[in-house]
Structure formats: structure tokens, C-alpha cells
Amino acid sequence: MKVLSVNAGSSSLKFKMFEMPEEKVLVSGLFERIGIAGSCYTIKLNGEKITKEAVLNDHKDAVRILTLELINNHVIDSLDEIKAVGHRMVHGGDVYSSSVVITEDVKRKVRELIPLAPLHNPANLVGIEAFEQEIPSCVNVGVFDTAFHQTISEEAYLYSVPYSWYKDYGVRKYGFHGTSHQYVSWQMNKILGRSDTKLITCHIGNGGSISAILNGKCIDTSMGFTPNAGIMMGSRCGDIDASMLGYVMDKTGLSMKEVDNILNKESGLLGISGVSSDSRDIEKGIKEGNERCLLAQKMYVRRVIDYIAKYYVLLGGADAIIFTAGVGENSIEFRKQVLEGLKVLGVEIDLEANNTRGVLTKITTDDSKIACYVIPTDEELMIATETYKLV
Ligand code: AMP
């Protein structure tokens, strides 16, 4: 069965088509600058990458061109062959704890959740409606980034603020990157050959989050009400003392919106180093003797270790720690520093095995008390798998 995995942003649409259940990638690509001058798209097929300019007034234009390209390149003979489209949805609130076939009622609920994800949920809905109109015969499925974290208990997802904030306004931990945590924990359980496992999954990219997963179910995660909680990130601050905000606003005269923008876009590695949000630039800065880059890296590593330690205690041990996403998959130095900081738990790094980027690898020695792995994430495949299961 041919299944499309789609991630619609406000001006972009990323796609990957799989033959399921074989998990074979047939074609992938990206439509960019939708509704903006200079729109274009890229298609990757048979190892070849083609970029073309096109008029993309809206997401429907993108889906129409996508279907034409699929037919012209003989990926499909007719649109009926696309049985299902799985959509990456950012926020399912506490309404969706698993993936769901999209109906009018689901769209209404996702619309009601817009205040919780004002940038993402509207774009996700636009993507769904484009496919509904252009390929009416296909089934659309929503795969929520928050769903995997819905198994977290009340005592972990509530903030110690007035209970009415939760009841009246939905203020609680939701967690994000759920599809990625779900995917790597699923792969890890396959490697271990069992599902009664205690796993700590570290999705460390430009954004980053860490989850504690017991027997395949998430019991805690580091992101919160928004993605700006937990560990330090590329440009997000992660956990801070909330009461510093009023103080800084008084001192600077900045508005809440301006402060929030700084906490999301000018903090983290960027805020401390003053150089970049990209860990490659931080590592380069360290080699050049930049003290602030060194400080940023120390803080970054320390906060990851803090969360792993916290989840190790929560889980009552760990069978495996998994690193994924841009930094987790590619930064040899970052992983080395984190694992060295976990030595007290009996973690023994295999320096030679750790010397790899972007491939599935066990990076600890056989006598390490906890096995640590790099598992490249594949959110598109997770979305296709969820979609295939439902359809
Ligand atoms: P993501 O958000 O998962 O796409 O991750 C993007 C981030 O991965 C970039 O901002 C970099 O900080 C990091 N990254 C990618 N490649 C490398 C590398 N070779 N070494 C260190 N960090 C990397």
C-alpha cells in the first residue's frame, strides 16, 4: 500500500511516500515558500534530486503539482493508488493520546487547540484540507507530536501553580517530539528483543527533549506546556526560574512578548556563546579558544546529564540510553562528554564506536552497565507506520 507522510508548515510542505508495510521509500521532497515570491520544490527520486520553480499560491497548488509529478515519474498510475496520507500534527492537547483518522469532528477539535499551538495547528489543518480537496479518495490520518506523552501521570504533568490554571486554561505539561521518542524507543525494543524495558531517549537537535519510557510507554518528558522547557537548546532557554521574568521586564522595560521571543530565539547555546545556536559552530569556537563557547557547551552537556540522571531514578534503572536528532546523531564530542558524565552509573563509552555520525551504533562497551545507542530518528516512517496501522 502506498502511504504518504506529510509535514505541512505555514509556507512549506515536506513529504515522503512509502510502500507499506515494506517501509520502502519511493519518493520524497519539499515544497518551499508557498504563498511567497520565489516558490520552488525539490523531489528526490531514484537517488536523483530535482529542484524546480513553480507558482505555489497555496498548499493546494503544492499538492496538485505533487500528484502530477508522482504520475509523470511513474511512481503511481492513478491517484487511487494513494490510499492514505499521514499528517504530522503538532498539538493534540489532552484530546488525542494516539493517531486518528481525520474527520470533520477531529478538524474541529484541532482548531479548538489552536491557542496551544498558534503557529503549527493552523498550518497542519491547511495541509489536511489541501489533500482532502486534491485527493478526495484517500484517508487522512493525524499523528500528533504530543500523543506519545499522554501516558504521563497527573503528578508529573501538572505544574505546582493554582489548579484552576490547569482546569480553566489547560496549563500542564504536554511534551513534544513524541513521534521521534516513540520511533527510537520502538527501534530500541526491537534491538533488545523485548518490550519490558526502561529507556531514556534523548532527542537532541536544534530543539531538544529527553523522555523516560517504561515498557514502551512514556512516563515523563522534559518539554512542557510549550517546547521551551527542559534542557538547554540551540536558541531556547529550557528550564528557568519563572520569577526572573518580572524582574527582567522591570529592569529592561521589555514586554512579555519580547521577553518570550528572547527566551525562544536568543537564548540557549546562542544566548550564552553569543556566537551561534548550531553546535557545530560552538565546537569550532571551542577549538579556537572561545571561552563563551566552552561555557555554553558545558552548560548544554550538564543539563542533559541532569535529565538522564533524573529519569534513571524515576525508571529505577535503565536498559538503554538512546541519542537521536541532529546533535545526538552527529556530535561525537557531545555524546562523549555526556557519557563521561554518566560514568558513576556504570556507563562505559566505546570511543571507537562513538566515532560515527548518523548511523545506528552501540556506543558503549559490552561491560557497560547501561547500553547506549545512536539511533537515527525517522519521524516520517513512524507517521507512515501509524497511518498504515489505522487504514
Ligand atoms: P535537528 O533540529 O535535529 O535538525 O538538528 C539540527 C542541529 O544538529 C544543528 O543545529 C546542529 O547543532 C546539529 N548538528 C548537525 N550536524 C552536526 C555535527 N556534525 N556535529 C555537531 N552538531 C551537528
XYZ file of C-alpha atoms and ligand atoms in Angstrom:
414
model
C 0.000 0.000 0.000
C 1.299 3.459 -0.883
C 1.261 5.828 2.076
C 2.305 9.472 2.022
C 3.822 11.030 5.105
C 3.331 14.793 5.201
C 4.573 17.674 7.335
C 2.809 20.918 6.435
C 4.220 24.171 7.763
C 2.848 27.661 7.191
C 4.836 28.098 3.957
C 6.183 24.614 3.318
C 5.107 21.052 2.706
C 7.517 18.171 3.247
C 6.571 14.706 2.007
C 7.824 11.131 1.770
C 5.989 8.282 0.105
C 6.417 4.738 1.400
C 5.419 1.336 0.127
C 3.975 -0.215 3.275
C 4.409 -2.489 5.122
C 7.785 -2.949 3.366
C 8.812 0.554 4.595
C 10.362 1.219 1.183
C 10.851 4.925 0.383
C 9.507 5.619 -3.115
C 9.934 9.377 -3.341
C 10.448 12.358 -1.055
C 10.657 16.108 -1.341
C 9.837 19.571 -0.143
C 7.683 22.465 -1.373
C 9.029 25.795 -0.141
C 7.967 29.427 0.002
C 4.294 28.568 -0.503
C 2.368 31.830 -0.848
C 5.647 33.793 -1.045
C 7.558 35.035 -4.102
C 10.242 32.642 -5.359
C 8.412 29.412 -4.519
C 10.020 26.163 -5.606
C 10.072 22.455 -4.897
C 12.566 19.622 -4.692
C 11.871 15.983 -5.433
C 14.178 13.085 -4.609
C 13.552 10.003 -6.712
C 15.801 7.050 -7.652
C 18.775 8.733 -5.989
C 18.314 11.871 -8.072
C 17.337 15.283 -6.707
C 15.469 17.744 -8.931
C 14.619 21.333 -7.965
C 12.035 23.300 -9.948
C 10.488 26.736 -9.694
C 6.681 26.827 -9.578
C 3.806 29.140 -8.764
C 2.621 27.965 -5.343
C -0.130 30.293 -4.203
C -1.311 27.888 -1.558
C -0.885 24.319 -0.276
C -3.448 23.067 -2.811
C -1.096 24.143 -5.622
C 1.667 22.158 -3.951
C -0.484 19.008 -3.628
C -1.666 19.357 -7.247
C 1.930 19.570 -8.520
C 2.946 16.710 -6.238
C 0.274 14.423 -7.717
C 1.294 15.384 -11.280
C 4.952 14.652 -10.522
C 4.043 11.273 -8.997
C 2.119 10.309 -12.146
C 4.651 11.757 -14.634
C 7.505 9.953 -12.872
C 5.505 6.676 -12.856
C 5.550 6.421 -9.058
C 1.783 5.877 -9.376
C -0.520 5.303 -12.370
C -3.546 6.961 -10.808
C -4.408 8.928 -7.673
C -6.469 5.967 -6.353
C -3.173 4.272 -5.552
C -2.522 6.754 -2.730
C -4.641 5.065 -0.115
C -3.618 7.129 2.874
C -1.871 10.315 3.904
C -0.425 10.626 7.395
C -0.074 14.199 8.650
C 2.368 15.357 11.290
C 0.233 17.315 13.734
C 1.924 19.346 16.416
C -0.675 19.661 19.163
C -3.373 17.199 20.121
C -3.745 18.675 23.634
C -5.115 16.098 26.056
C -7.719 15.115 23.485
C -5.540 12.751 21.409
C -3.431 10.049 23.002
C -2.942 8.200 19.715
C -3.135 8.746 15.975
C -6.575 9.261 14.497
C -8.405 9.151 11.146
C -9.250 12.750 10.275
C -12.956 13.594 10.286
C -14.815 16.912 10.480
C -15.004 16.422 14.246
C -11.222 15.897 14.511
C -10.600 19.052 12.474
C -12.917 21.000 14.763
C -11.055 19.763 17.842
C -7.650 20.558 16.305
C -8.995 24.044 15.508
C -10.077 24.436 19.155
C -6.478 23.607 20.162
C -5.021 26.456 18.068
C -4.413 28.666 21.155
C -1.954 25.981 22.376
C -0.063 25.879 19.051
C -0.905 29.107 17.231
C 1.730 28.694 14.513
C 1.563 24.964 13.855
C -2.014 23.708 14.169
C -3.417 26.119 11.529
C -0.696 25.045 9.062
C -1.408 21.361 9.765
C -5.114 21.946 9.047
C -4.322 23.732 5.778
C -2.251 20.700 4.741
C -5.099 18.286 5.522
C -7.636 20.346 3.600
C -5.358 20.529 0.551
C -5.145 16.721 0.417
C -8.889 16.311 1.069
C -9.616 18.503 -1.940
C -6.936 17.248 -4.319
C -7.112 13.517 -3.497
C -10.695 13.002 -2.237
C -10.392 9.190 -2.282
C -7.550 8.994 0.266
C -7.897 8.579 4.011
C -6.143 11.281 6.054
C -4.620 10.383 9.403
C -3.344 12.761 12.091
C -0.205 11.738 14.014
C 0.272 14.076 16.964
C 3.616 15.161 18.354
C 2.067 15.302 21.815
C 0.198 11.958 21.735
C 3.023 9.680 22.890
C 3.338 11.721 26.094
C -0.316 11.348 27.078
C 0.575 8.352 29.277
C 2.428 10.686 31.699
C 0.711 10.731 35.099
C -1.023 13.734 36.639
C 1.654 14.204 39.298
C 4.251 14.569 36.527
C 2.290 16.658 34.037
C 0.881 19.204 36.489
C 2.780 22.351 37.439
C 2.658 23.433 41.056
C 0.598 26.512 40.232
C -3.083 27.130 41.067
C -5.030 24.038 39.958
C -7.556 26.306 38.239
C -4.906 27.241 35.633
C -4.969 23.620 34.542
C -8.751 23.214 34.778
C -9.660 26.547 33.186
C -6.834 27.095 30.698
C -5.231 23.685 30.082
C -1.909 24.729 31.612
C 0.051 21.462 32.031
C 2.996 19.590 30.553
C 2.155 18.228 27.083
C 5.608 17.319 25.759
C 6.705 17.341 22.126
C 8.868 15.323 19.671
C 6.582 12.392 20.631
C 6.814 10.742 17.211
C 10.614 10.697 17.433
C 10.711 9.361 21.017
C 8.183 6.715 20.014
C 10.185 5.722 16.927
C 13.583 5.350 18.616
C 12.126 3.517 21.620
C 10.308 1.154 19.248
C 13.587 0.502 17.378
C 15.457 0.037 20.659
C 12.962 -2.546 21.868
C 13.365 -4.379 18.559
C 17.157 -4.467 19.098
C 16.761 -5.643 22.709
C 14.196 -8.207 21.580
C 11.681 -7.328 24.294
C 9.280 -4.580 25.267
C 9.506 -4.702 29.093
C 12.280 -2.132 29.032
C 13.423 1.014 30.796
C 14.642 3.503 28.205
C 15.889 7.083 28.272
C 15.544 8.664 24.841
C 17.475 11.850 24.084
C 16.225 13.769 21.039
C 18.914 16.438 20.805
C 18.611 18.672 17.762
C 18.135 22.383 17.408
C 15.234 21.785 19.788
C 15.779 19.020 22.301
C 13.885 16.806 24.692
C 14.507 13.754 26.834
C 11.930 11.112 27.742
C 11.634 8.303 30.264
C 9.937 5.281 28.691
C 8.788 2.317 30.727
C 7.580 -0.806 28.889
C 7.008 1.212 25.717
C 5.035 3.967 27.466
C 6.268 7.461 28.179
C 6.230 8.284 31.903
C 7.925 11.679 31.727
C 9.439 14.075 29.235
C 11.465 17.257 29.528
C 9.465 19.633 27.317
C 6.392 21.105 28.904
C 3.402 23.326 28.181
C 5.500 24.639 25.300
C 8.648 23.297 23.634
C 10.647 25.836 25.650
C 11.125 23.669 28.749
C 13.613 21.070 29.890
C 17.174 21.004 28.596
C 19.062 23.949 27.135
C 18.635 24.067 23.348
C 20.062 25.811 20.283
C 18.290 29.096 20.939
C 15.714 28.158 23.632
C 16.467 28.534 27.321
C 14.789 25.374 28.652
C 14.027 25.270 32.406
C 14.414 28.615 34.167
C 13.113 30.302 37.295
C 9.780 31.781 36.158
C 10.032 34.668 38.596
C 13.095 36.090 36.836
C 10.788 37.285 34.056
C 9.068 40.031 36.061
C 12.457 41.196 37.310
C 13.930 41.363 33.791
C 10.826 43.113 32.451
C 11.096 45.750 35.192
C 14.812 46.242 34.532
C 14.623 46.388 30.733
C 11.130 47.703 30.007
C 10.645 44.806 27.590
C 7.123 43.454 27.113
C 6.149 39.855 27.932
C 6.054 39.102 24.214
C 9.559 40.484 23.693
C 10.944 38.537 26.637
C 9.257 35.367 25.393
C 10.847 35.903 21.991
C 14.294 36.227 23.607
C 13.727 33.064 25.628
C 12.869 31.159 22.444
C 15.150 32.699 19.839
C 18.087 34.366 21.589
C 18.847 32.046 24.494
C 20.326 28.554 24.788
C 23.679 27.925 23.049
C 23.258 31.183 21.139
C 22.469 33.276 24.200
C 25.421 32.012 26.232
C 28.040 31.804 23.464
C 26.964 34.932 21.596
C 28.184 33.002 18.549
C 25.573 30.561 17.242
C 22.714 28.186 18.041
C 24.407 25.471 15.969
C 26.529 23.046 17.962
C 28.964 22.736 15.033
C 29.822 26.435 15.434
C 30.121 26.007 19.206
C 32.542 23.106 18.778
C 34.547 25.144 16.262
C 34.591 28.098 18.696
C 35.918 25.836 21.463
C 38.764 24.667 19.205
C 39.599 28.324 18.552
C 39.728 29.008 22.290
C 36.413 30.871 22.646
C 35.622 30.769 26.398
C 31.914 31.524 25.998
C 31.515 28.630 23.547
C 33.212 26.377 26.104
C 30.846 27.612 28.821
C 27.788 27.096 26.569
C 28.870 23.533 25.797
C 29.486 22.752 29.496
C 26.001 24.021 30.396
C 24.426 22.115 27.490
C 26.041 18.809 28.446
C 25.339 19.282 32.158
C 21.619 19.814 31.651
C 21.340 16.686 29.525
C 23.149 14.687 32.227
C 20.808 16.172 34.866
C 17.726 14.912 33.000
C 19.193 11.480 32.285
C 20.046 11.117 35.994
C 16.552 12.216 36.998
C 14.905 9.715 34.644
C 17.291 6.950 35.684
C 15.957 7.337 39.221
C 12.350 7.636 38.048
C 12.621 4.450 35.966
C 14.507 2.619 38.722
C 17.439 1.995 36.347
C 17.843 1.936 32.586
C 18.324 -0.780 29.984
C 19.435 1.728 27.364
C 20.047 5.400 26.679
C 19.405 6.489 23.099
C 20.750 9.534 21.263
C 18.972 10.870 18.212
C 18.329 14.018 16.060
C 20.955 16.441 14.656
C 23.274 16.747 17.664
C 22.536 13.308 19.148
C 23.252 11.547 15.854
C 26.210 13.627 14.706
C 28.143 15.196 17.545
C 30.836 12.758 18.651
C 32.167 15.230 21.216
C 28.753 15.945 22.766
C 27.982 12.242 23.234
C 31.453 11.630 24.659
C 31.036 14.370 27.266
C 27.544 13.207 28.252
C 28.617 9.577 28.618
C 31.701 10.552 30.614
C 29.378 12.396 32.989
C 27.364 9.197 33.443
C 30.345 7.073 34.473
C 29.011 6.891 38.033
C 26.054 4.879 36.699
C 28.456 2.330 35.218
C 28.337 3.721 31.676
C 31.496 2.781 29.747
C 31.872 4.558 26.437
C 33.379 2.733 23.442
C 35.387 5.605 21.964
C 35.930 3.913 18.627
C 32.259 3.023 18.186
C 31.274 6.557 19.207
C 33.388 7.915 16.361
C 30.496 7.732 13.877
C 27.798 10.050 12.613
C 24.199 9.409 11.630
C 24.207 5.614 11.775
C 22.709 3.084 14.150
C 25.559 2.244 16.541
C 26.066 0.890 20.045
C 28.480 3.382 21.598
C 29.213 1.641 24.897
C 31.411 -1.378 25.633
C 29.881 -4.781 26.331
C 30.619 -4.468 30.066
C 28.860 -1.077 30.344
C 26.014 -1.334 32.894
C 23.751 0.639 30.547
C 23.876 0.167 26.785
C 23.931 3.484 24.917
C 22.945 3.738 21.281
C 22.750 6.217 18.450
C 19.517 5.548 16.594
C 18.782 7.911 13.684
C 15.223 9.127 14.050
C 12.689 8.665 11.254
C 9.529 10.586 12.079
C 8.219 10.160 8.524
C 8.397 6.372 8.786
C 6.717 6.478 12.206
C 3.906 8.572 10.691
C 3.574 6.147 7.757
C 3.543 3.177 10.150
C 0.838 4.725 12.339
C -1.172 5.611 9.233
C -0.824 2.134 7.725
C -1.923 0.556 11.035
C -5.081 2.712 11.142
C -6.023 2.353 7.484
P 17.754 18.939 14.024
O 16.974 20.013 14.717
O 17.507 17.572 14.557
O 17.685 19.022 12.524
O 19.300 19.235 14.387
C 19.996 20.333 13.866
C 21.230 20.585 14.685
O 22.095 19.433 14.670
C 22.115 21.697 14.154
O 21.677 22.953 14.587
C 23.447 21.339 14.754
O 23.531 21.943 16.031
C 23.411 19.844 14.964
N 24.359 19.115 14.093
C 24.168 18.655 12.854
N 25.293 18.060 12.377
C 26.221 18.130 13.369
C 27.589 17.682 13.519
N 28.207 17.043 12.553
N 28.195 17.966 14.688
C 27.576 18.614 15.675
N 26.285 19.054 15.593
C 25.620 18.807 14.460
